[in-house]
Amino acid sequence: QVQLVESGGGLVQAGGSLRLSCAASGDIFMINDMAWYRQAPGKQRELVASVTRGGEINYADSARGRFAISRDLFKNTMSLQMHSLKAEDTAVYYCNAQASVSAWGTFLPYWGQGTQVTVSS
């Protein structure tokens, strides 16, 4: 099994910054893509940013220019640096990883429990 633990959420004023972190642990053979998703109350979960094992990065339009995703392949960690936060960024942020637990296993999606980000206007 693979466990993902997020940290770094909290309450911040509009215009402020926060840094989210995600640490993967367990019986990990390899992690392929990693991503941050978020879900606001009453809304569907949406992709915020993703990074492939090769370092290719993709951002949602709402995040581009304000957020920066990064990962450490050796430590199995990922971060999301968020700047110029807006009230509409308020959501629970989830870490996602496509991981395999063996050399012949398939890559399956794993999710963290989520961390709350609240931006006050």
PDB file of C-alpha atoms in Angstrom:
ATOM      1  CA  GLN A   1       0.000   0.000   0.000  1.00  0.00           C
ATOM      2  CA  VAL A   2       0.951   3.590  -0.594  1.00  0.00           C
ATOM      3  CA  GLN A   3       0.152   6.384   1.835  1.00  0.00           C
ATOM      4  CA  LEU A   4       0.089  10.071   0.950  1.00  0.00           C
ATOM      5  CA  VAL A   5       0.124  12.723   3.656  1.00  0.00           C
ATOM      6  CA  GLU A   6      -0.456  16.400   2.935  1.00  0.00           C
ATOM      7  CA  SER A   7       0.597  19.275   5.152  1.00  0.00           C
ATOM      8  CA  GLY A   8       0.836  23.049   5.032  1.00  0.00           C
ATOM      9  CA  GLY A   9      -2.772  24.112   4.717  1.00  0.00           C
ATOM     10  CA  GLY A  10      -4.282  26.822   6.829  1.00  0.00           C
ATOM     11  CA  LEU A  11      -5.932  30.222   6.944  1.00  0.00           C
ATOM     12  CA  VAL A  12      -4.393  33.078   4.984  1.00  0.00           C
ATOM     13  CA  GLN A  13      -5.510  36.523   3.885  1.00  0.00           C
ATOM     14  CA  ALA A  14      -6.156  37.270   0.243  1.00  0.00           C
ATOM     15  CA  GLY A  15      -2.895  38.096  -1.484  1.00  0.00           C
ATOM     16  CA  GLY A  16      -0.903  35.884   0.844  1.00  0.00           C
ATOM     17  CA  SER A  17       1.090  32.723   0.229  1.00  0.00           C
ATOM     18  CA  LEU A  18       1.040  29.131   1.394  1.00  0.00           C
ATOM     19  CA  ARG A  19       3.181  26.107   0.681  1.00  0.00           C
ATOM     20  CA  LEU A  20       1.618  22.654   0.610  1.00  0.00           C
ATOM     21  CA  SER A  21       3.652  19.490   0.904  1.00  0.00           C
ATOM     22  CA  CYS A  22       2.893  15.861   0.174  1.00  0.00           C
ATOM     23  CA  ALA A  23       4.934  12.900   1.347  1.00  0.00           C
ATOM     24  CA  ALA A  24       4.463   9.417  -0.067  1.00  0.00           C
ATOM     25  CA  SER A  25       5.403   6.326   1.919  1.00  0.00           C
ATOM     26  CA  GLY A  26       4.750   2.600   2.035  1.00  0.00           C
ATOM     27  CA  ASP A  27       5.534  -0.203  -0.382  1.00  0.00           C
ATOM     28  CA  ILE A  28       6.497   2.065  -3.242  1.00  0.00           C
ATOM     29  CA  PHE A  29       8.312   0.672  -6.233  1.00  0.00           C
ATOM     30  CA  MET A  30       7.878   3.707  -8.438  1.00  0.00           C
ATOM     31  CA  ILE A  31       5.754   6.848  -8.614  1.00  0.00           C
ATOM     32  CA  ASN A  32       4.856   8.098 -12.064  1.00  0.00           C
ATOM     33  CA  ASP A  33       2.729  11.246 -12.247  1.00  0.00           C
ATOM     34  CA  MET A  34       1.922  13.322  -9.169  1.00  0.00           C
ATOM     35  CA  ALA A  35      -0.682  16.041  -8.927  1.00  0.00           C
ATOM     36  CA  TRP A  36      -2.544  18.440  -6.694  1.00  0.00           C
ATOM     37  CA  TYR A  37      -6.331  18.549  -6.862  1.00  0.00           C
ATOM     38  CA  ARG A  38      -8.755  20.674  -4.910  1.00  0.00           C
ATOM     39  CA  GLN A  39     -12.413  20.529  -4.035  1.00  0.00           C
ATOM     40  CA  ALA A  40     -14.422  23.517  -2.899  1.00  0.00           C
ATOM     41  CA  PRO A  41     -17.754  23.092  -1.080  1.00  0.00           C
ATOM     42  CA  GLY A  42     -20.479  22.113  -3.504  1.00  0.00           C
ATOM     43  CA  LYS A  43     -18.063  21.734  -6.401  1.00  0.00           C
ATOM     44  CA  GLN A  44     -16.352  18.840  -8.143  1.00  0.00           C
ATOM     45  CA  ARG A  45     -12.757  17.976  -7.473  1.00  0.00           C
ATOM     46  CA  GLU A  46     -10.532  19.710 -10.014  1.00  0.00           C
ATOM     47  CA  LEU A  47      -6.925  19.445 -11.116  1.00  0.00           C
ATOM     48  CA  VAL A  48      -4.694  22.276  -9.923  1.00  0.00           C
ATOM     49  CA  ALA A  49      -1.285  21.184 -11.170  1.00  0.00           C
ATOM     50  CA  SER A  50       0.528  18.021 -12.166  1.00  0.00           C
ATOM     51  CA  VAL A  51       4.101  16.909 -12.709  1.00  0.00           C
ATOM     52  CA  THR A  52       5.301  13.796 -14.519  1.00  0.00           C
ATOM     53  CA  ARG A  53       8.234  11.679 -13.501  1.00  0.00           C
ATOM     54  CA  GLY A  54      10.159  13.312 -16.305  1.00  0.00           C
ATOM     55  CA  GLY A  55       9.400  16.765 -14.973  1.00  0.00           C
ATOM     56  CA  GLU A  56       6.695  17.868 -17.390  1.00  0.00           C
ATOM     57  CA  ILE A  57       4.392  20.296 -15.582  1.00  0.00           C
ATOM     58  CA  ASN A  58       0.809  21.246 -16.273  1.00  0.00           C
ATOM     59  CA  TYR A  59      -1.287  23.913 -14.545  1.00  0.00           C
ATOM     60  CA  ALA A  60      -4.963  24.696 -14.496  1.00  0.00           C
ATOM     61  CA  ASP A  61      -5.681  28.124 -15.916  1.00  0.00           C
ATOM     62  CA  SER A  62      -6.662  29.294 -12.440  1.00  0.00           C
ATOM     63  CA  ALA A  63      -3.261  28.318 -11.045  1.00  0.00           C
ATOM     64  CA  ARG A  64      -0.922  29.309 -13.853  1.00  0.00           C
ATOM     65  CA  GLY A  65       1.304  32.226 -12.929  1.00  0.00           C
ATOM     66  CA  ARG A  66       0.474  32.052  -9.213  1.00  0.00           C
ATOM     67  CA  PHE A  67       1.240  28.464  -8.189  1.00  0.00           C
ATOM     68  CA  ALA A  68       4.400  26.416  -8.628  1.00  0.00           C
ATOM     69  CA  ILE A  69       4.524  22.638  -8.345  1.00  0.00           C
ATOM     70  CA  SER A  70       7.693  20.692  -7.641  1.00  0.00           C
ATOM     71  CA  ARG A  71       8.693  17.174  -6.667  1.00  0.00           C
ATOM     72  CA  ASP A  72      11.654  15.250  -5.339  1.00  0.00           C
ATOM     73  CA  LEU A  73      11.958  11.878  -7.049  1.00  0.00           C
ATOM     74  CA  PHE A  74      14.300  10.457  -4.436  1.00  0.00           C
ATOM     75  CA  LYS A  75      12.311  11.541  -1.401  1.00  0.00           C
ATOM     76  CA  ASN A  76       8.902  10.811  -2.983  1.00  0.00           C
ATOM     77  CA  THR A  77       7.667  14.246  -2.031  1.00  0.00           C
ATOM     78  CA  MET A  78       5.816  16.987  -3.844  1.00  0.00           C
ATOM     79  CA  SER A  79       5.102  20.620  -3.045  1.00  0.00           C
ATOM     80  CA  LEU A  80       2.773  23.356  -4.211  1.00  0.00           C
ATOM     81  CA  GLN A  81       3.870  26.927  -3.614  1.00  0.00           C
ATOM     82  CA  MET A  82       0.880  29.219  -3.846  1.00  0.00           C
ATOM     83  CA  HIS A  83       1.123  32.994  -4.173  1.00  0.00           C
ATOM     84  CA  SER A  84      -1.415  35.793  -4.607  1.00  0.00           C
ATOM     85  CA  LEU A  85      -4.110  33.643  -3.062  1.00  0.00           C
ATOM     86  CA  LYS A  86      -7.724  34.540  -3.701  1.00  0.00           C
ATOM     87  CA  ALA A  87     -10.929  33.718  -1.873  1.00  0.00           C
ATOM     88  CA  GLU A  88     -11.837  31.377  -4.718  1.00  0.00           C
ATOM     89  CA  ASP A  89      -8.759  29.279  -3.944  1.00  0.00           C
ATOM     90  CA  THR A  90     -10.467  28.167  -0.741  1.00  0.00           C
ATOM     91  CA  ALA A  91     -10.820  24.392  -0.907  1.00  0.00           C
ATOM     92  CA  VAL A  92      -9.533  21.109   0.402  1.00  0.00           C
ATOM     93  CA  TYR A  93      -6.342  20.318  -1.479  1.00  0.00           C
ATOM     94  CA  TYR A  94      -5.527  16.693  -2.229  1.00  0.00           C
ATOM     95  CA  CYS A  95      -2.287  15.023  -3.209  1.00  0.00           C
ATOM     96  CA  ASN A  96      -2.526  12.385  -5.915  1.00  0.00           C
ATOM     97  CA  ALA A  97       0.097   9.929  -7.086  1.00  0.00           C
ATOM     98  CA  GLN A  98       0.146   7.231  -9.738  1.00  0.00           C
ATOM     99  CA  ALA A  99       2.207   4.554  -8.031  1.00  0.00           C
ATOM    100  CA  SER A 100       3.247   0.973  -8.485  1.00  0.00           C
ATOM    101  CA  VAL A 101       4.154  -1.333  -5.615  1.00  0.00           C
ATOM    102  CA  SER A 102       6.192  -3.757  -7.707  1.00  0.00           C
ATOM    103  CA  ALA A 103       8.166  -3.966 -10.925  1.00  0.00           C
ATOM    104  CA  TRP A 104       5.352  -5.887 -12.632  1.00  0.00           C
ATOM    105  CA  GLY A 105       2.472  -4.070 -10.966  1.00  0.00           C
ATOM    106  CA  THR A 106       0.226  -1.581 -12.609  1.00  0.00           C
ATOM    107  CA  PHE A 107       0.204   2.073 -11.703  1.00  0.00           C
ATOM    108  CA  LEU A 108      -2.786   2.901  -9.524  1.00  0.00           C
ATOM    109  CA  PRO A 109      -4.053   6.252  -8.257  1.00  0.00           C
ATOM    110  CA  TYR A 110      -3.551   7.014  -4.579  1.00  0.00           C
ATOM    111  CA  TRP A 111      -4.973   9.956  -2.667  1.00  0.00           C
ATOM    112  CA  GLY A 112      -4.117  11.775   0.499  1.00  0.00           C
ATOM    113  CA  GLN A 113      -6.673  12.796   3.115  1.00  0.00           C
ATOM    114  CA  GLY A 114      -6.546  16.427   2.041  1.00  0.00           C
ATOM    115  CA  THR A 115      -5.523  19.665   3.686  1.00  0.00           C
ATOM    116  CA  GLN A 116      -7.817  22.667   4.086  1.00  0.00           C
ATOM    117  CA  VAL A 117      -6.817  25.981   2.551  1.00  0.00           C
ATOM    118  CA  THR A 118      -8.962  28.948   3.517  1.00  0.00           C
ATOM    119  CA  VAL A 119      -8.379  32.379   2.004  1.00  0.00           C
ATOM    120  CA  SER A 120     -10.125  35.251   3.711  1.00  0.00           C
ATOM    121  CA  SER A 121     -11.062  38.274   1.653  1.00  0.00           C
TER     122      SER A 121
END
